[in-house]
Each structure stands twice: as C-alpha cells, then as structure tokens.
Short mmCIF file of C-alpha atoms in Angstrom, two decimals:
data_model
loop_
_atom_site.label_atom_id
_atom_site.label_comp_id
_atom_site.label_asym_id
_atom_site.label_seq_id
_atom_site.Cartn_x
_atom_site.Cartn_y
_atom_site.Cartn_z
CA UNK M 1 107.60 39.95 91.63
CA UNK M 2 108.55 42.24 88.23
CA UNK M 3 112.20 41.36 87.02
CA UNK M 4 113.62 44.08 84.57
CA UNK M 5 112.87 42.28 81.63
CA UNK M 6 109.28 42.31 82.27
CA UNK M 7 109.61 45.96 83.00
CA UNK M 8 111.00 46.41 79.82
CA UNK M 9 108.22 44.67 78.45
CA UNK M 10 105.44 46.77 80.14
CA UNK M 11 107.45 50.02 78.83
CA UNK M 12 107.72 48.61 75.42
CA UNK M 13 103.82 47.95 75.27
CA UNK M 14 103.19 51.31 76.31
CA UNK M 15 105.57 53.03 73.89
CA UNK M 16 103.44 51.11 71.24
CA UNK M 17 100.25 52.43 72.66
CA UNK M 18 101.33 56.17 72.74
CA UNK M 19 103.08 55.80 68.87
CA UNK M 20 99.55 54.28 67.55
CA UNK M 21 97.60 56.67 69.84
CA UNK M 22 99.30 59.80 68.26
CA UNK M 23 99.42 61.20 71.80
CA UNK M 24 101.47 63.81 72.86
CA UNK M 25 100.92 63.82 76.88
CA UNK M 26 103.87 62.36 78.15
CA UNK M 27 102.71 62.36 81.36
CA UNK M 28 99.43 60.66 80.52
CA UNK M 29 101.03 57.88 79.13
CA UNK M 30 103.33 57.39 81.79
CA UNK M 31 100.56 57.10 84.18
CA UNK M 32 98.89 54.57 82.25
CA UNK M 33 102.37 52.96 82.52
CA UNK M 34 102.33 52.66 85.86
CA UNK M 35 98.48 51.98 85.85
CA UNK M 36 99.52 49.21 83.82
CA UNK M 37 101.76 47.50 85.77
CA UNK M 38 99.44 47.87 88.97
CA UNK M 39 97.06 46.33 87.13
CA UNK M 40 99.31 43.01 85.97
CA UNK M 41 99.49 42.85 90.16
CA UNK M 42 95.86 42.50 90.49
CA UNK M 43 95.52 39.70 87.75
CA UNK M 44 98.49 37.90 89.38
CA UNK M 45 96.55 38.13 92.39
CA UNK M 46 93.26 37.02 90.43
CA UNK M 47 94.36 34.31 89.58
CA UNK M 48 95.98 33.09 93.09
CA UNK M 49 92.31 33.62 93.62
CA UNK M 50 90.85 31.69 91.27
CA UNK M 51 92.97 28.24 92.68
CA UNK M 52 91.15 29.43 95.75
CA UNK M 53 87.49 29.69 94.18
CA UNK M 54 87.99 25.87 92.38
CA UNK M 55 88.84 24.27 95.62
CA UNK M 56 85.69 25.43 97.28
CA UNK M 57 84.01 24.10 94.52
CA UNK M 58 86.03 20.97 94.79
CA UNK M 59 84.61 20.85 98.28
CA UNK M 60 81.48 21.99 97.70
CA UNK M 61 80.79 19.28 95.08
CA UNK M 62 82.08 16.41 97.35
CA UNK M 63 79.51 18.01 100.68
CA UNK M 64 76.64 17.69 97.97
CA UNK M 65 77.74 14.60 96.72
CA UNK M 66 77.79 12.98 100.32
CA UNK M 67 73.88 14.25 100.65
CA UNK M 68 72.49 12.29 98.03
CA UNK M 69 69.93 9.91 99.18
CA UNK M 70 71.25 7.11 97.26
CA UNK M 71 74.99 8.30 97.23
CA UNK M 72 77.36 5.59 96.78
CA UNK M 73 80.44 4.39 98.87
CA UNK M 74 82.43 6.62 96.95
CA UNK M 75 80.37 9.89 97.31
CA UNK M 76 80.23 9.35 100.96
CA UNK M 77 83.60 8.76 101.69
CA UNK M 78 85.32 10.64 98.84
CA UNK M 79 89.15 10.94 98.25
CA UNK M 80 89.81 14.38 99.55
CA UNK M 81 93.35 14.39 97.70
CA UNK M 82 92.62 17.61 95.67
CA UNK M 83 90.52 19.40 98.41
CA UNK M 84 93.35 18.84 100.83
CA UNK M 85 95.95 19.67 98.83
CA UNK M 86 98.70 21.32 100.40
CA UNK M 87 99.15 24.44 97.76
CA UNK M 88 95.53 24.93 97.48
CA UNK M 89 94.82 24.96 101.62
CA UNK M 90 97.70 27.38 101.91
CA UNK M 91 96.04 29.90 99.23
CA UNK M 92 92.64 29.13 100.52
CA UNK M 93 93.79 29.84 104.42
CA UNK M 94 96.07 33.05 103.07
CA UNK M 95 94.61 35.99 105.09
CA UNK M 96 97.22 38.54 103.13
CA UNK M 97 95.41 37.24 99.85
CA UNK M 98 91.78 37.71 101.07
CA UNK M 99 92.33 41.19 102.79
CA UNK M 100 94.29 42.57 99.14
CA UNK M 101 91.25 40.82 97.19
CA UNK M 102 88.92 42.77 99.42
CA UNK M 103 90.99 46.24 99.19
CA UNK M 104 91.01 45.67 95.51
CA UNK M 105 87.42 44.66 94.80
CA UNK M 106 88.43 41.43 93.37
CA UNK M 107 86.38 38.66 93.34
CA UNK M 108 84.99 35.92 90.86
CA UNK M 109 81.52 36.21 92.88
CA UNK M 110 79.95 37.40 89.84
CA UNK M 111 81.95 35.29 87.44
CA UNK M 112 81.42 31.88 88.99
CA UNK M 113 80.45 30.22 86.11
CA UNK M 114 83.81 30.24 84.83
CA UNK M 115 85.20 28.92 88.40
CA UNK M 116 83.06 25.72 87.61
CA UNK M 117 84.21 25.75 83.59
CA UNK M 118 87.38 25.20 84.90
CA UNK M 119 86.15 22.83 87.65
CA UNK M 120 85.17 20.66 85.05
CA UNK M 121 87.84 20.96 82.82
CA UNK M 122 90.18 19.74 86.06
CA UNK M 123 88.21 16.74 87.15
CA UNK M 124 87.75 15.84 82.84
CA UNK M 125 91.78 16.01 82.78
CA UNK M 126 94.14 12.70 82.60
CA UNK M 127 96.28 14.70 84.94
CA UNK M 128 93.48 15.03 87.60
CA UNK M 129 92.07 11.22 87.03
CA UNK M 130 95.56 9.73 87.68
CA UNK M 131 96.32 12.04 90.33
CA UNK M 132 93.47 11.41 92.61
CA UNK M 133 94.13 7.26 91.50
CA UNK M 134 97.34 7.70 92.69
CA UNK M 135 97.24 6.89 96.78
CA UNK M 136 100.84 8.18 97.82
CA UNK M 137 101.31 11.81 98.71
CA UNK M 138 104.18 14.13 99.57
CA UNK M 139 104.30 17.82 99.01
CA UNK M 140 106.71 17.70 96.16
CA UNK M 141 104.97 15.20 94.35
CA UNK M 142 101.35 17.34 95.04
CA UNK M 143 103.48 20.50 93.92
CA UNK M 144 104.56 18.91 91.08
CA UNK M 145 100.84 18.25 90.23
CA UNK M 146 99.52 21.57 90.88
CA UNK M 147 102.27 23.12 88.60
CA UNK M 148 101.31 20.82 85.63
CA UNK M 149 97.77 21.49 86.20
CA UNK M 150 98.30 24.50 85.76
CA UNK M 151 99.99 24.71 82.68
CA UNK M 152 98.16 22.16 81.05
CA UNK M 153 94.42 22.44 82.08
CA UNK M 154 94.09 25.93 83.57
CA UNK M 155 96.25 28.27 81.95
CA UNK M 156 95.43 27.42 78.48
CA UNK M 157 91.78 27.59 79.01
CA UNK M 158 89.69 28.96 75.97
CA UNK M 159 86.92 30.55 78.47
CA UNK M 160 89.64 31.68 80.85
CA UNK M 161 91.25 33.44 78.44
CA UNK M 162 87.54 34.50 77.13
CA UNK M 163 86.78 36.18 80.69
CA UNK M 164 90.43 37.79 81.13
CA UNK M 165 90.22 39.64 77.53
CA UNK M 166 86.73 40.86 78.61
CA UNK M 167 87.41 41.98 82.23
CA UNK M 168 90.48 44.24 81.99
CA UNK M 169 91.53 45.65 78.62
CA UNK M 170 95.77 45.03 79.74
CA UNK M 171 95.57 41.67 80.87
CA UNK M 172 95.40 39.65 77.51
CA UNK M 173 98.85 40.92 77.05
CA UNK M 174 100.23 40.60 80.71
CA UNK M 175 98.61 36.67 80.83
CA UNK M 176 101.85 35.04 79.57
CA UNK M 177 104.09 37.29 82.03
CA UNK M 178 102.09 36.29 85.22
CA UNK M 179 101.37 32.63 83.86
CA UNK M 180 105.32 32.55 83.99
CA UNK M 181 105.41 34.58 87.42
CA UNK M 182 102.77 32.26 89.39
CA UNK M 183 104.45 28.89 88.30
CA UNK M 184 107.47 30.27 89.39
CA UNK M 185 106.39 31.00 92.86
CA UNK M 186 104.42 27.71 92.77
CA UNK M 187 108.25 25.95 91.68
CA UNK M 188 110.00 27.71 94.47
CA UNK M 189 107.39 27.05 97.19
CA UNK M 190 108.36 24.64 100.67
CA UNK M 191 106.31 23.47 103.01
CA UNK M 192 108.02 26.03 105.46
CA UNK M 193 107.24 28.91 103.44
CA UNK M 194 106.48 32.36 105.46
CA UNK M 195 102.79 33.38 105.26
CA UNK M 196 103.02 36.11 102.79
CA UNK M 197 105.43 33.73 100.56
CA UNK M 198 102.99 34.46 97.72
CA UNK M 199 102.80 38.55 98.07
CA UNK M 200 106.11 39.61 96.83
CA UNK M 201 106.47 43.68 95.97
CA UNK M 202 105.53 44.74 92.68
CA UNK M 203 109.01 46.10 92.13
CA UNK M 204 112.43 44.36 93.67
CA UNK M 205 113.64 47.98 95.09
CA UNK M 206 112.78 51.70 94.81
CA UNK M 207 115.51 51.66 91.18
CA UNK M 208 113.60 49.14 89.51
CA UNK M 209 110.00 51.37 90.24
CA UNK M 210 112.48 54.35 88.50
CA UNK M 211 113.95 52.35 85.85
CA UNK M 212 110.59 52.01 84.50
CA UNK M 213 109.29 55.21 84.60
CA UNK M 214 113.19 56.68 83.04
CA UNK M 215 113.03 54.01 80.12
CA UNK M 216 109.96 55.38 79.19
CA UNK M 217 110.49 59.27 78.98
CA UNK M 218 113.94 58.85 77.66
CA UNK M 219 113.58 56.47 74.92
CA UNK M 220 110.18 59.07 73.94
CA UNK M 221 112.01 62.01 74.61
CA UNK M 222 115.40 60.94 72.78
CA UNK M 223 113.24 59.65 70.02
CA UNK M 224 114.62 61.86 66.78
CA UNK M 225 118.64 61.27 68.04
CA UNK M 226 118.14 57.84 68.36
CA UNK M 227 116.65 57.72 64.57
CA UNK M 228 119.65 59.34 63.83
CA UNK M 229 121.91 56.72 65.07
CA UNK M 230 119.83 53.76 63.35
CA UNK M 231 120.04 55.42 60.19
CA UNK M 232 122.69 53.82 57.88
CA UNK M 233 122.77 50.81 60.04
CA UNK M 234 120.10 49.27 57.99
CA UNK M 235 121.61 48.65 54.66
CA UNK M 236 118.62 46.93 53.01
CA UNK M 237 116.27 48.84 54.78
CA UNK M 238 114.98 52.37 55.38
CA UNK M 239 114.52 53.61 59.32
CA UNK M 240 110.73 53.63 58.16
CA UNK M 241 110.22 50.35 56.71
CA UNK M 242 111.52 48.89 60.13
CA UNK M 243 108.67 46.78 61.97
CA UNK M 244 107.11 49.00 64.38
CA UNK M 245 107.94 47.08 67.59
CA UNK M 246 111.40 46.57 66.38
CA UNK M 247 111.90 50.05 65.96
CA UNK M 248 110.46 50.38 69.57
CA UNK M 249 113.24 47.82 71.27
CA UNK M 250 115.79 49.07 68.80
CA UNK M 251 115.44 52.70 70.51
CA UNK M 252 115.08 51.40 73.66
CA UNK M 253 118.19 49.60 73.86
CA UNK M 254 120.10 52.31 72.10
CA UNK M 255 118.45 54.40 74.98
CA UNK M 256 120.00 52.29 78.08
CA UNK M 257 123.18 52.19 75.75
CA UNK M 258 123.70 56.10 76.18
CA UNK M 259 121.22 56.91 79.40
CA UNK M 260 121.70 54.07 81.57
CA UNK M 261 125.55 54.23 82.70
CA UNK M 262 124.76 51.44 85.49
CA UNK M 263 123.54 48.71 83.18
CA UNK M 264 126.31 46.77 81.01
CA UNK M 265 126.06 46.73 77.56
CA UNK M 266 125.70 42.95 77.41
CA UNK M 267 122.86 42.87 79.52
CA UNK M 268 121.15 45.22 77.39
CA UNK M 269 121.62 43.01 74.39
CA UNK M 270 120.40 40.01 75.37
CA UNK M 271 117.33 41.19 77.20
CA UNK M 272 116.38 42.92 73.56
CA UNK M 273 117.20 39.89 72.05
CA UNK M 274 114.96 37.81 74.23
CA UNK M 275 111.92 40.27 73.94
CA UNK M 276 112.42 40.20 70.22
CA UNK M 277 112.41 36.61 70.07
CA UNK M 278 108.81 36.37 72.01
CA UNK M 279 107.05 39.20 70.73
CA UNK M 280 108.16 39.96 67.06
CA UNK M 281 108.59 38.48 64.02
CA UNK M 282 111.45 35.32 63.58
CA UNK M 283 113.92 36.86 62.15
CA UNK M 284 113.59 40.36 64.66
CA UNK M 285 116.33 39.14 66.92
CA UNK M 286 119.13 38.61 64.41
CA UNK M 287 117.87 41.75 62.68
CA UNK M 288 118.15 43.57 65.99
CA UNK M 289 121.49 41.99 67.19
CA UNK M 290 123.42 43.25 63.58
CA UNK M 291 122.45 47.06 64.21
CA UNK M 292 123.06 46.76 68.02
CA UNK M 293 126.69 45.21 67.23
CA UNK M 294 127.44 48.08 64.59
CA UNK M 295 126.17 50.46 67.42
CA UNK M 296 128.23 49.16 70.01
CA UNK M 297 131.53 48.90 68.14
CA UNK M 298 131.16 52.39 66.87
CA UNK M 299 130.37 53.97 70.65
CA UNK M 300 133.56 52.19 71.98
CA UNK M 301 135.44 53.50 69.01
CA UNK M 302 134.21 57.16 70.06
CA UNK M 303 133.84 56.45 73.90
CA UNK M 304 130.24 57.44 73.53
CA UNK M 305 128.91 54.75 75.88
CA UNK M 306 129.76 56.39 79.41
CA UNK M 307 129.19 53.29 81.02
CA UNK M 308 130.39 52.98 85.20
CA UNK M 309 129.90 51.06 88.20
CA UNK M 310 128.15 47.93 86.85
CA UNK M 311 127.71 49.07 83.93
CA UNK M 312 131.70 48.36 82.71
CA UNK M 313 131.01 44.57 83.16
#
C-alpha cells in the first residue's frame, strides 16, 4: 500500500515534528512515526467505509420514497443504478473490510450526519444526474463514474475535510496520499478481482518497514555530519536560512546517498525533487537539485557513495 515515496513523506513529516517539538526522545518519535503510518491505513479503511455508508443511505432513501402514501411512479420504481453499482456492492459485501473496521473500532455511526451531507452532495451533482439518466451500464463505465465522483464531489467536500481534521491529528496530512491510493485501487479493480483486493498490506515487504525506521533514525542521528556536507554548497544562503522543510529533504537525500547503498542516486534525487514540488515552495526543487548535484559530483570524485547492487544503477 505504502510506496517508498509515501514512506519518505511520512519520515519527512516525523522529522519536522521532531525538530519543531525540540524533542530529544528518538524512540518516542520513532513510535509516533510507526503509529502515524498505521493511522494512515485507518483513514484508508474509513474512506472505504464512507462509500459503503453512502450506498446504504441511497438504498434507505429509495425504500422510504417507495413507502410514501402518494409516491410517484419514479419513486415506486426507482433507478437502482447507483445503489447496485458494482464497486459499491463489492465494498458493501466485503467481509474483510467489515472485520477490520470492527477490530479497529472505526465507524460512521456517531457521525452519520457527515454521510448524509456527502450523499446529498452526490445526488445534487451533475455527474450523478447524468449517470442515472444514462440507461447504459457496464463495469468499465460504472467504475469510471465512481472515480470521477470521488475526485470531483467526495474528496473535495469541505465537510468531509472538517470531519477528518477533527477526527485524528495526522489524518489531514495523510488525506492527499490516501485519496491517491484509493483512486489507484479503484482504477485497477477488475470484475474478477479477489475478495481481499481492497486490503493490501501497509508495507510491500519487511524491507520497506525497515527502510522507514532506518531513514528516520539515520537522518536524525547524522544531522551534524550532513549539515557539514551542505555548508558551502549554498552560495547565496547560510545554512540557517534554508527553509526548514527544504533542509529536512536535503538531509534525508544525503542520508540516502551515504547510508543506503542499495538505493540508486538517481532514484533518491528524483524522489526528493517530486516531494519538494508537492510539499515545499515553488523554487525548492530547483534549489535542492542544485545542491544534490554538486554533492553527488563531490562524492563520486572521492569515492564516498559506496553504492552496491541496485544502488549502482
């Protein structure tokens, strides 16, 4: 579920929190990093559950309309295209999801007003109206509709943002990553996808889990040495004038150069430039690229990189 880039972002956020709090308890902050990644998985499950709850509200509304004393023809025979949506049905009948939600005590029961707000936003949207009006239906088009609905109506909803912000401190920072993951999962879903399709492991393998812990610890513990490497590479800036987030990204990248022999230099540079574009200032990626380029040439000249295996690529 978590890619190496997601892991780097979580480590970046933890180092930033560690620096801001002026905390000296590295073990405590490492536990916070681990918990924050686990909570990110909880957010993913909660958003899957939201889709289930919206489907239930839609079905409930249709039943109530059918029972009206003066129900219209449309109300007596409602279009079930959304209620019977194949992806929503898969999630609604997902026993693994239900079990995980129960085990982690995740529920919308006390926050059902937010579910109803999302449902109203959906049925009032042009996307929904066009979908219901179109009599045709196939898995590919149904899936395409749900992805667009999630991207255009559900994910940007202010009330959903408000709920997430109030529910868990780290969730608001995780939301863009989780939204991306959820959309990616829906895009790759097939009619014959296995029952556990929506339940990837938090980490791809044990190496990724170790990478998260080691990147955090090694970057923090080698702070002074890394700072020395940066000095003199910023001709128009003193090291204490570098934006804090840029400084953290630089330190993490340099740490990967020197302490992670199996990670290729190009991979490290590309990853941190992309993270800088998304999380820092508009010019940060250019600034970071310039410094890392100088350092790589210096390390190559004095054989400091010590790359091996995949790291030589």
